[in-house]
Structures are given as C-alpha cells and as structure tokens.
Amino acid sequence: MNDHYYSQQPTSQHDPKRYTWVEEGTTFQFETDRGVFLRDGLDYGSQVLIKTVRKYWQPRWQSLLELGSGYGPVAIILKKLSESEGPDLTVTGIELNQRAYDLAQTNQQLNQIKEIQWIQSDVTQVNWDVQYDCVVTNPPIRAGKQTIQAFVDQAEIALKPGGELYVVIQKKQGAPSMRDYMVQRFDNVERLKQDRGYWILRSIKQEGSD
C-alpha cells in the first residue's frame, strides 16, 4: 500500500530535504521528508490559512491548537509571529504521522521556538483535558468526509467559550458541505476568505457552551 500523509507509520524510503520560507519578513527553515504533507513547501491553502489567521489575530489569545500539524510549519510560523503581540502564546500541534511528528520537533529546534507541545495521536481519538483560544486546521481531505467532520467535532470540544476555529478547504473538495457542518456544530460560520478556490471558514464557540 502506498503511503499517505495521514499514514501513522510511513514506509517510504527517507529522502530528507530542507527549504526556506519567509513570512512577514521573518525567515524560517523547515526539514521535510517523503511520506509527509507539504514535503516541498507550504501549499497555497496553508499560506492563505496563515495570512487569514494573522489578519484576524486576537492579542488576548494565550493558547492555540493545530489539528493535523504535520512537520510543524503552520504552528511554528504562527507562534514565531505572535511573539511580539499580547501574552506568550502556548501552541499545541497534534499529528498522526510519526515521521512528521519527529520532524516537527526538529523544526521547532531549528527555528529556535519555545512553548510548543507536539502530540503524536489520531486527532479524532483525543480526549481533551485543556481548552484553547484558537484552533486551526488544514484537514486531511483524502482521509474522507467523516474524518474531516470529526476534526470539526474535536475542535468544538477543544475550544474555550468564545474561542475561534479556522478551517481551510477547497470549494471543489467540499467547502460548501463543510460550511454547513460547521453551522450544525457551532450555530455560526463565516467565510472570511476565498482565494484560488480555497475557503477560510471561521466558527466561534458560543459563550455558555460546555
């Protein structure tokens, strides 16, 4: 069976590489490998996600969670860019793929970032013992509709009341359906951005929600 980026234990032969990324004038270095998502650099959806979250950034946020964090670029970039704004942001990234999980820790050290916790786990099976101000995700579309909807379910549980979920998804890969599902879970949704077919959807957990 061929590896997918959501495989827990990739079996493809290692072929490590490194690339440079610049965001808001800050330079990042990322180690990647075969068998992980975004091996050759940030996909356009992740780029739009980062820029949109930064546009709507709340300085009061103290904690951020990424569901499906891969080798860490989104979490690392958002953490680094937040360092001069508001309170120290604690970041958690959850990733099923063992190879990506290992690389995330390497990339955190490579970019000299603190206050990131990486968890190697199936997002759909996590039991939350803390809650977060913000959740972001570029969900694994190829894993199927049921799985990506489970990412939304988990985000709703993981958010504090008043917390915000940001999802990037292409229109052709089910963005309208995802928008409808987020309304079911949160009773609200807003399309913040549409760019080259990518939608950024935001839902806010209502005050008084468990």
PDB file of C-alpha atoms in Angstrom:
ATOM      1  CA  MET A   1       0.000   0.000   0.000  1.00  0.00           C
ATOM      2  CA  ASN A   2       1.281   3.499  -0.854  1.00  0.00           C
ATOM      3  CA  ASP A   3       1.914   5.925   1.982  1.00  0.00           C
ATOM      4  CA  HIS A   4      -0.458   8.802   2.551  1.00  0.00           C
ATOM      5  CA  TYR A   5       0.438  11.890   4.537  1.00  0.00           C
ATOM      6  CA  TYR A   6      -2.102  10.702   7.125  1.00  0.00           C
ATOM      7  CA  SER A   7      -0.428   7.284   7.459  1.00  0.00           C
ATOM      8  CA  GLN A   8       0.674   6.631  11.028  1.00  0.00           C
ATOM      9  CA  GLN A   9       3.920   4.889  10.102  1.00  0.00           C
ATOM     10  CA  PRO A  10       5.172   5.859   6.618  1.00  0.00           C
ATOM     11  CA  THR A  11       7.183   3.110   4.950  1.00  0.00           C
ATOM     12  CA  SER A  12       8.586   5.130   2.050  1.00  0.00           C
ATOM     13  CA  GLN A  13      12.362   5.423   1.893  1.00  0.00           C
ATOM     14  CA  HIS A  14      13.737   8.519   3.600  1.00  0.00           C
ATOM     15  CA  ASP A  15      14.800  11.391   1.365  1.00  0.00           C
ATOM     16  CA  PRO A  16      15.239  14.408   3.670  1.00  0.00           C
ATOM     17  CA  LYS A  17      15.343  17.918   2.313  1.00  0.00           C
ATOM     18  CA  ARG A  18      15.242  21.457   3.690  1.00  0.00           C
ATOM     19  CA  TYR A  19      13.555  24.583   2.385  1.00  0.00           C
ATOM     20  CA  THR A  20      13.434  28.247   3.387  1.00  0.00           C
ATOM     21  CA  TRP A  21      10.201  30.157   3.919  1.00  0.00           C
ATOM     22  CA  VAL A  22       9.700  33.888   4.530  1.00  0.00           C
ATOM     23  CA  GLU A  23       6.529  35.164   6.212  1.00  0.00           C
ATOM     24  CA  GLU A  24       6.034  38.785   7.267  1.00  0.00           C
ATOM     25  CA  GLY A  25       9.744  39.396   6.816  1.00  0.00           C
ATOM     26  CA  THR A  26      10.750  36.522   9.115  1.00  0.00           C
ATOM     27  CA  THR A  27      12.807  33.669   7.660  1.00  0.00           C
ATOM     28  CA  PHE A  28      12.091  30.054   8.603  1.00  0.00           C
ATOM     29  CA  GLN A  29      13.885  26.785   7.802  1.00  0.00           C
ATOM     30  CA  PHE A  30      11.983  23.513   7.564  1.00  0.00           C
ATOM     31  CA  GLU A  31      13.213  19.929   7.311  1.00  0.00           C
ATOM     32  CA  THR A  32      10.895  17.596   5.400  1.00  0.00           C
ATOM     33  CA  ASP A  33      10.940  14.045   4.066  1.00  0.00           C
ATOM     34  CA  ARG A  34       8.997  11.602   1.952  1.00  0.00           C
ATOM     35  CA  GLY A  35       5.718  10.427   3.418  1.00  0.00           C
ATOM     36  CA  VAL A  36       4.705  13.789   4.919  1.00  0.00           C
ATOM     37  CA  PHE A  37       2.311  16.516   3.759  1.00  0.00           C
ATOM     38  CA  LEU A  38       3.835  19.644   2.165  1.00  0.00           C
ATOM     39  CA  ARG A  39       7.177  17.958   1.550  1.00  0.00           C
ATOM     40  CA  ASP A  40       8.247  20.571  -0.999  1.00  0.00           C
ATOM     41  CA  GLY A  41       6.954  23.639   0.820  1.00  0.00           C
ATOM     42  CA  LEU A  42       3.740  25.220   2.060  1.00  0.00           C
ATOM     43  CA  ASP A  43       0.736  24.560  -0.147  1.00  0.00           C
ATOM     44  CA  TYR A  44      -1.386  27.536  -1.150  1.00  0.00           C
ATOM     45  CA  GLY A  45      -4.175  26.600   1.250  1.00  0.00           C
ATOM     46  CA  SER A  46      -1.818  26.694   4.225  1.00  0.00           C
ATOM     47  CA  GLN A  47      -0.455  30.031   3.037  1.00  0.00           C
ATOM     48  CA  VAL A  48      -3.957  31.501   2.911  1.00  0.00           C
ATOM     49  CA  LEU A  49      -4.758  29.990   6.311  1.00  0.00           C
ATOM     50  CA  ILE A  50      -1.734  31.616   7.938  1.00  0.00           C
ATOM     51  CA  LYS A  51      -2.396  35.024   6.390  1.00  0.00           C
ATOM     52  CA  THR A  52      -6.078  34.949   7.352  1.00  0.00           C
ATOM     53  CA  VAL A  53      -5.449  33.876  10.941  1.00  0.00           C
ATOM     54  CA  ARG A  54      -2.876  36.657  11.220  1.00  0.00           C
ATOM     55  CA  LYS A  55      -5.372  39.187   9.841  1.00  0.00           C
ATOM     56  CA  TYR A  56      -7.938  38.256  12.484  1.00  0.00           C
ATOM     57  CA  TRP A  57      -5.408  37.680  15.258  1.00  0.00           C
ATOM     58  CA  GLN A  58      -6.595  38.433  18.787  1.00  0.00           C
ATOM     59  CA  PRO A  59      -3.815  39.700  21.089  1.00  0.00           C
ATOM     60  CA  ARG A  60      -5.721  38.238  24.049  1.00  0.00           C
ATOM     61  CA  TRP A  61      -5.159  34.690  22.790  1.00  0.00           C
ATOM     62  CA  GLN A  62      -2.974  32.678  25.128  1.00  0.00           C
ATOM     63  CA  SER A  63      -3.282  29.235  23.526  1.00  0.00           C
ATOM     64  CA  LEU A  64      -3.525  27.831  20.021  1.00  0.00           C
ATOM     65  CA  LEU A  65      -4.105  24.266  18.815  1.00  0.00           C
ATOM     66  CA  GLU A  66      -3.396  22.898  15.351  1.00  0.00           C
ATOM     67  CA  LEU A  67      -5.192  19.708  14.348  1.00  0.00           C
ATOM     68  CA  GLY A  68      -3.084  17.784  11.860  1.00  0.00           C
ATOM     69  CA  SER A  69       0.099  19.777  12.376  1.00  0.00           C
ATOM     70  CA  GLY A  70       2.351  17.778  10.034  1.00  0.00           C
ATOM     71  CA  TYR A  71       6.036  18.680  10.371  1.00  0.00           C
ATOM     72  CA  GLY A  72       5.031  21.918  12.061  1.00  0.00           C
ATOM     73  CA  PRO A  73       5.232  24.865   9.639  1.00  0.00           C
ATOM     74  CA  VAL A  74       1.844  26.460  10.370  1.00  0.00           C
ATOM     75  CA  ALA A  75       2.172  26.153  14.150  1.00  0.00           C
ATOM     76  CA  ILE A  76       5.787  27.335  14.127  1.00  0.00           C
ATOM     77  CA  ILE A  77       5.095  30.329  11.893  1.00  0.00           C
ATOM     78  CA  LEU A  78       2.060  31.447  13.910  1.00  0.00           C
ATOM     79  CA  LYS A  79       3.954  31.029  17.169  1.00  0.00           C
ATOM     80  CA  LYS A  80       7.001  32.975  15.984  1.00  0.00           C
ATOM     81  CA  LEU A  81       4.973  35.834  14.506  1.00  0.00           C
ATOM     82  CA  SER A  82       2.947  36.178  17.713  1.00  0.00           C
ATOM     83  CA  GLU A  83       5.968  36.654  19.956  1.00  0.00           C
ATOM     84  CA  SER A  84       5.769  40.453  19.966  1.00  0.00           C
ATOM     85  CA  GLU A  85       1.977  40.583  20.346  1.00  0.00           C
ATOM     86  CA  GLY A  86      -0.015  40.067  23.517  1.00  0.00           C
ATOM     87  CA  PRO A  87       0.737  37.364  26.104  1.00  0.00           C
ATOM     88  CA  ASP A  88       3.131  34.491  25.460  1.00  0.00           C
ATOM     89  CA  LEU A  89       1.255  32.071  23.230  1.00  0.00           C
ATOM     90  CA  THR A  90       1.387  28.373  24.046  1.00  0.00           C
ATOM     91  CA  VAL A  91       0.938  26.206  20.969  1.00  0.00           C
ATOM     92  CA  THR A  92      -0.020  22.541  20.669  1.00  0.00           C
ATOM     93  CA  GLY A  93       0.210  20.507  17.479  1.00  0.00           C
ATOM     94  CA  ILE A  94      -1.388  17.084  17.078  1.00  0.00           C
ATOM     95  CA  GLU A  95      -0.261  14.792  14.269  1.00  0.00           C
ATOM     96  CA  LEU A  96      -0.817  11.111  13.476  1.00  0.00           C
ATOM     97  CA  ASN A  97       2.141  10.655  11.115  1.00  0.00           C
ATOM     98  CA  GLN A  98       5.166   9.567  13.158  1.00  0.00           C
ATOM     99  CA  ARG A  99       7.685  10.874  10.643  1.00  0.00           C
ATOM    100  CA  ALA A 100       6.021  14.293  10.540  1.00  0.00           C
ATOM    101  CA  TYR A 101       5.776  14.354  14.335  1.00  0.00           C
ATOM    102  CA  ASP A 102       9.524  13.734  14.653  1.00  0.00           C
ATOM    103  CA  LEU A 103      10.284  16.416  12.066  1.00  0.00           C
ATOM    104  CA  ALA A 104       8.098  18.946  13.905  1.00  0.00           C
ATOM    105  CA  GLN A 105      10.349  18.689  16.950  1.00  0.00           C
ATOM    106  CA  THR A 106      13.412  19.062  14.733  1.00  0.00           C
ATOM    107  CA  ASN A 107      11.895  22.148  13.090  1.00  0.00           C
ATOM    108  CA  GLN A 108      10.998  23.711  16.417  1.00  0.00           C
ATOM    109  CA  GLN A 109      14.658  23.490  17.438  1.00  0.00           C
ATOM    110  CA  LEU A 110      15.851  24.595  14.009  1.00  0.00           C
ATOM    111  CA  ASN A 111      13.774  27.785  14.274  1.00  0.00           C
ATOM    112  CA  GLN A 112      14.574  28.316  17.966  1.00  0.00           C
ATOM    113  CA  ILE A 113      10.949  28.293  19.073  1.00  0.00           C
ATOM    114  CA  LYS A 114       9.725  27.671  22.625  1.00  0.00           C
ATOM    115  CA  GLU A 115       6.303  26.890  24.080  1.00  0.00           C
ATOM    116  CA  ILE A 116       5.173  24.319  21.505  1.00  0.00           C
ATOM    117  CA  GLN A 117       3.954  20.889  22.544  1.00  0.00           C
ATOM    118  CA  TRP A 118       3.762  18.173  19.905  1.00  0.00           C
ATOM    119  CA  ILE A 119       1.447  15.203  20.399  1.00  0.00           C
ATOM    120  CA  GLN A 120       1.574  12.102  18.217  1.00  0.00           C
ATOM    121  CA  SER A 121      -2.038  10.921  18.082  1.00  0.00           C
ATOM    122  CA  ASP A 122      -5.122  10.435  15.943  1.00  0.00           C
ATOM    123  CA  VAL A 123      -6.949  13.772  16.181  1.00  0.00           C
ATOM    124  CA  THR A 124     -10.314  12.017  16.148  1.00  0.00           C
ATOM    125  CA  GLN A 125      -9.427   9.992  19.273  1.00  0.00           C
ATOM    126  CA  VAL A 126      -8.035  12.711  21.564  1.00  0.00           C
ATOM    127  CA  ASN A 127      -9.632  13.300  24.964  1.00  0.00           C
ATOM    128  CA  TRP A 128      -9.145  16.953  25.875  1.00  0.00           C
ATOM    129  CA  ASP A 129      -8.059  17.981  29.356  1.00  0.00           C
ATOM    130  CA  VAL A 130      -7.386  21.620  28.424  1.00  0.00           C
ATOM    131  CA  GLN A 131      -9.166  24.131  26.182  1.00  0.00           C
ATOM    132  CA  TYR A 132      -7.789  26.621  23.687  1.00  0.00           C
ATOM    133  CA  ASP A 133      -8.468  30.148  22.486  1.00  0.00           C
ATOM    134  CA  CYS A 134      -7.917  29.288  18.832  1.00  0.00           C
ATOM    135  CA  VAL A 135      -7.921  26.098  16.749  1.00  0.00           C
ATOM    136  CA  VAL A 136      -6.607  25.967  13.177  1.00  0.00           C
ATOM    137  CA  THR A 137      -6.660  23.113  10.706  1.00  0.00           C
ATOM    138  CA  ASN A 138      -5.932  22.201   7.122  1.00  0.00           C
ATOM    139  CA  PRO A 139      -7.764  18.860   7.425  1.00  0.00           C
ATOM    140  CA  PRO A 140      -6.683  15.674   5.589  1.00  0.00           C
ATOM    141  CA  ILE A 141      -9.223  15.723   2.758  1.00  0.00           C
ATOM    142  CA  ARG A 142      -8.138  12.353   1.378  1.00  0.00           C
ATOM    143  CA  ALA A 143      -8.983  10.714   4.697  1.00  0.00           C
ATOM    144  CA  GLY A 144     -12.653  11.219   3.859  1.00  0.00           C
ATOM    145  CA  LYS A 145     -15.645  13.328   4.837  1.00  0.00           C
ATOM    146  CA  GLN A 146     -16.265  11.505   8.109  1.00  0.00           C
ATOM    147  CA  THR A 147     -12.719  12.177   9.289  1.00  0.00           C
ATOM    148  CA  ILE A 148     -12.628  15.859   8.425  1.00  0.00           C
ATOM    149  CA  GLN A 149     -16.000  16.370  10.091  1.00  0.00           C
ATOM    150  CA  ALA A 150     -14.537  14.667  13.161  1.00  0.00           C
ATOM    151  CA  PHE A 151     -11.809  17.350  13.138  1.00  0.00           C
ATOM    152  CA  VAL A 152     -14.578  19.956  13.496  1.00  0.00           C
ATOM    153  CA  ASP A 153     -16.214  17.937  16.281  1.00  0.00           C
ATOM    154  CA  GLN A 154     -12.922  17.785  18.144  1.00  0.00           C
ATOM    155  CA  ALA A 155     -12.266  21.483  17.633  1.00  0.00           C
ATOM    156  CA  GLU A 156     -15.650  22.368  19.134  1.00  0.00           C
ATOM    157  CA  ILE A 157     -14.834  20.329  22.235  1.00  0.00           C
ATOM    158  CA  ALA A 158     -11.282  21.704  22.492  1.00  0.00           C
ATOM    159  CA  LEU A 159     -12.229  25.388  22.271  1.00  0.00           C
ATOM    160  CA  LYS A 160     -12.923  27.653  25.194  1.00  0.00           C
ATOM    161  CA  PRO A 161     -16.246  29.528  25.062  1.00  0.00           C
ATOM    162  CA  GLY A 162     -15.578  32.468  22.774  1.00  0.00           C
ATOM    163  CA  GLY A 163     -12.752  30.566  21.079  1.00  0.00           C
ATOM    164  CA  GLU A 164     -12.379  30.509  17.304  1.00  0.00           C
ATOM    165  CA  LEU A 165     -11.944  27.706  14.756  1.00  0.00           C
ATOM    166  CA  TYR A 166     -10.273  28.418  11.402  1.00  0.00           C
ATOM    167  CA  VAL A 167     -10.569  25.798   8.630  1.00  0.00           C
ATOM    168  CA  VAL A 168      -9.079  25.925   5.132  1.00  0.00           C
ATOM    169  CA  ILE A 169     -10.719  23.777   2.464  1.00  0.00           C
ATOM    170  CA  GLN A 170     -11.122  23.963  -1.299  1.00  0.00           C
ATOM    171  CA  LYS A 171     -14.565  24.543  -2.764  1.00  0.00           C
ATOM    172  CA  LYS A 172     -14.156  21.563  -5.096  1.00  0.00           C
ATOM    173  CA  GLN A 173     -13.203  19.356  -2.152  1.00  0.00           C
ATOM    174  CA  GLY A 174     -16.300  20.081  -0.106  1.00  0.00           C
ATOM    175  CA  ALA A 175     -16.118  23.617   1.284  1.00  0.00           C
ATOM    176  CA  PRO A 176     -19.894  24.240   0.999  1.00  0.00           C
ATOM    177  CA  SER A 177     -20.597  20.983   2.824  1.00  0.00           C
ATOM    178  CA  MET A 178     -18.029  21.848   5.488  1.00  0.00           C
ATOM    179  CA  ARG A 179     -19.633  25.253   5.962  1.00  0.00           C
ATOM    180  CA  ASP A 180     -22.998  23.582   6.569  1.00  0.00           C
ATOM    181  CA  TYR A 181     -21.459  21.160   9.055  1.00  0.00           C
ATOM    182  CA  MET A 182     -19.760  23.936  10.995  1.00  0.00           C
ATOM    183  CA  VAL A 183     -23.122  25.673  11.329  1.00  0.00           C
ATOM    184  CA  GLN A 184     -24.538  22.464  12.804  1.00  0.00           C
ATOM    185  CA  ARG A 185     -21.743  22.248  15.365  1.00  0.00           C
ATOM    186  CA  PHE A 186     -21.350  25.926  16.269  1.00  0.00           C
ATOM    187  CA  ASP A 187     -24.598  27.603  15.168  1.00  0.00           C
ATOM    188  CA  ASN A 188     -22.472  30.077  13.225  1.00  0.00           C
ATOM    189  CA  VAL A 189     -19.933  30.199  10.425  1.00  0.00           C
ATOM    190  CA  GLU A 190     -18.335  32.921   8.335  1.00  0.00           C
ATOM    191  CA  ARG A 191     -16.358  32.642   5.132  1.00  0.00           C
ATOM    192  CA  LEU A 192     -13.502  35.040   5.791  1.00  0.00           C
ATOM    193  CA  LYS A 193     -11.572  34.486   2.569  1.00  0.00           C
ATOM    194  CA  GLN A 194     -11.925  32.936  -0.866  1.00  0.00           C
ATOM    195  CA  ASP A 195      -8.712  32.689  -2.873  1.00  0.00           C
ATOM    196  CA  ARG A 196      -7.997  30.414  -5.850  1.00  0.00           C
ATOM    197  CA  GLY A 197     -10.827  28.133  -4.770  1.00  0.00           C
ATOM    198  CA  TYR A 198      -9.680  27.921  -1.146  1.00  0.00           C
ATOM    199  CA  TRP A 199     -12.140  28.983   1.504  1.00  0.00           C
ATOM    200  CA  ILE A 200     -11.232  30.044   5.023  1.00  0.00           C
ATOM    201  CA  LEU A 201     -14.159  29.303   7.315  1.00  0.00           C
ATOM    202  CA  ARG A 202     -14.420  30.558  10.886  1.00  0.00           C
ATOM    203  CA  SER A 203     -16.789  29.460  13.627  1.00  0.00           C
ATOM    204  CA  ILE A 204     -16.856  30.871  17.150  1.00  0.00           C
ATOM    205  CA  LYS A 205     -17.810  28.756  20.149  1.00  0.00           C
ATOM    206  CA  GLN A 206     -20.706  30.407  21.883  1.00  0.00           C
ATOM    207  CA  GLU A 207     -20.352  31.733  25.429  1.00  0.00           C
ATOM    208  CA  GLY A 208     -22.027  29.356  27.839  1.00  0.00           C
ATOM    209  CA  SER A 209     -21.174  26.274  25.733  1.00  0.00           C
ATOM    210  CA  ASP A 210     -19.568  23.380  27.596  1.00  0.00           C
TER     211      ASP A 210
END
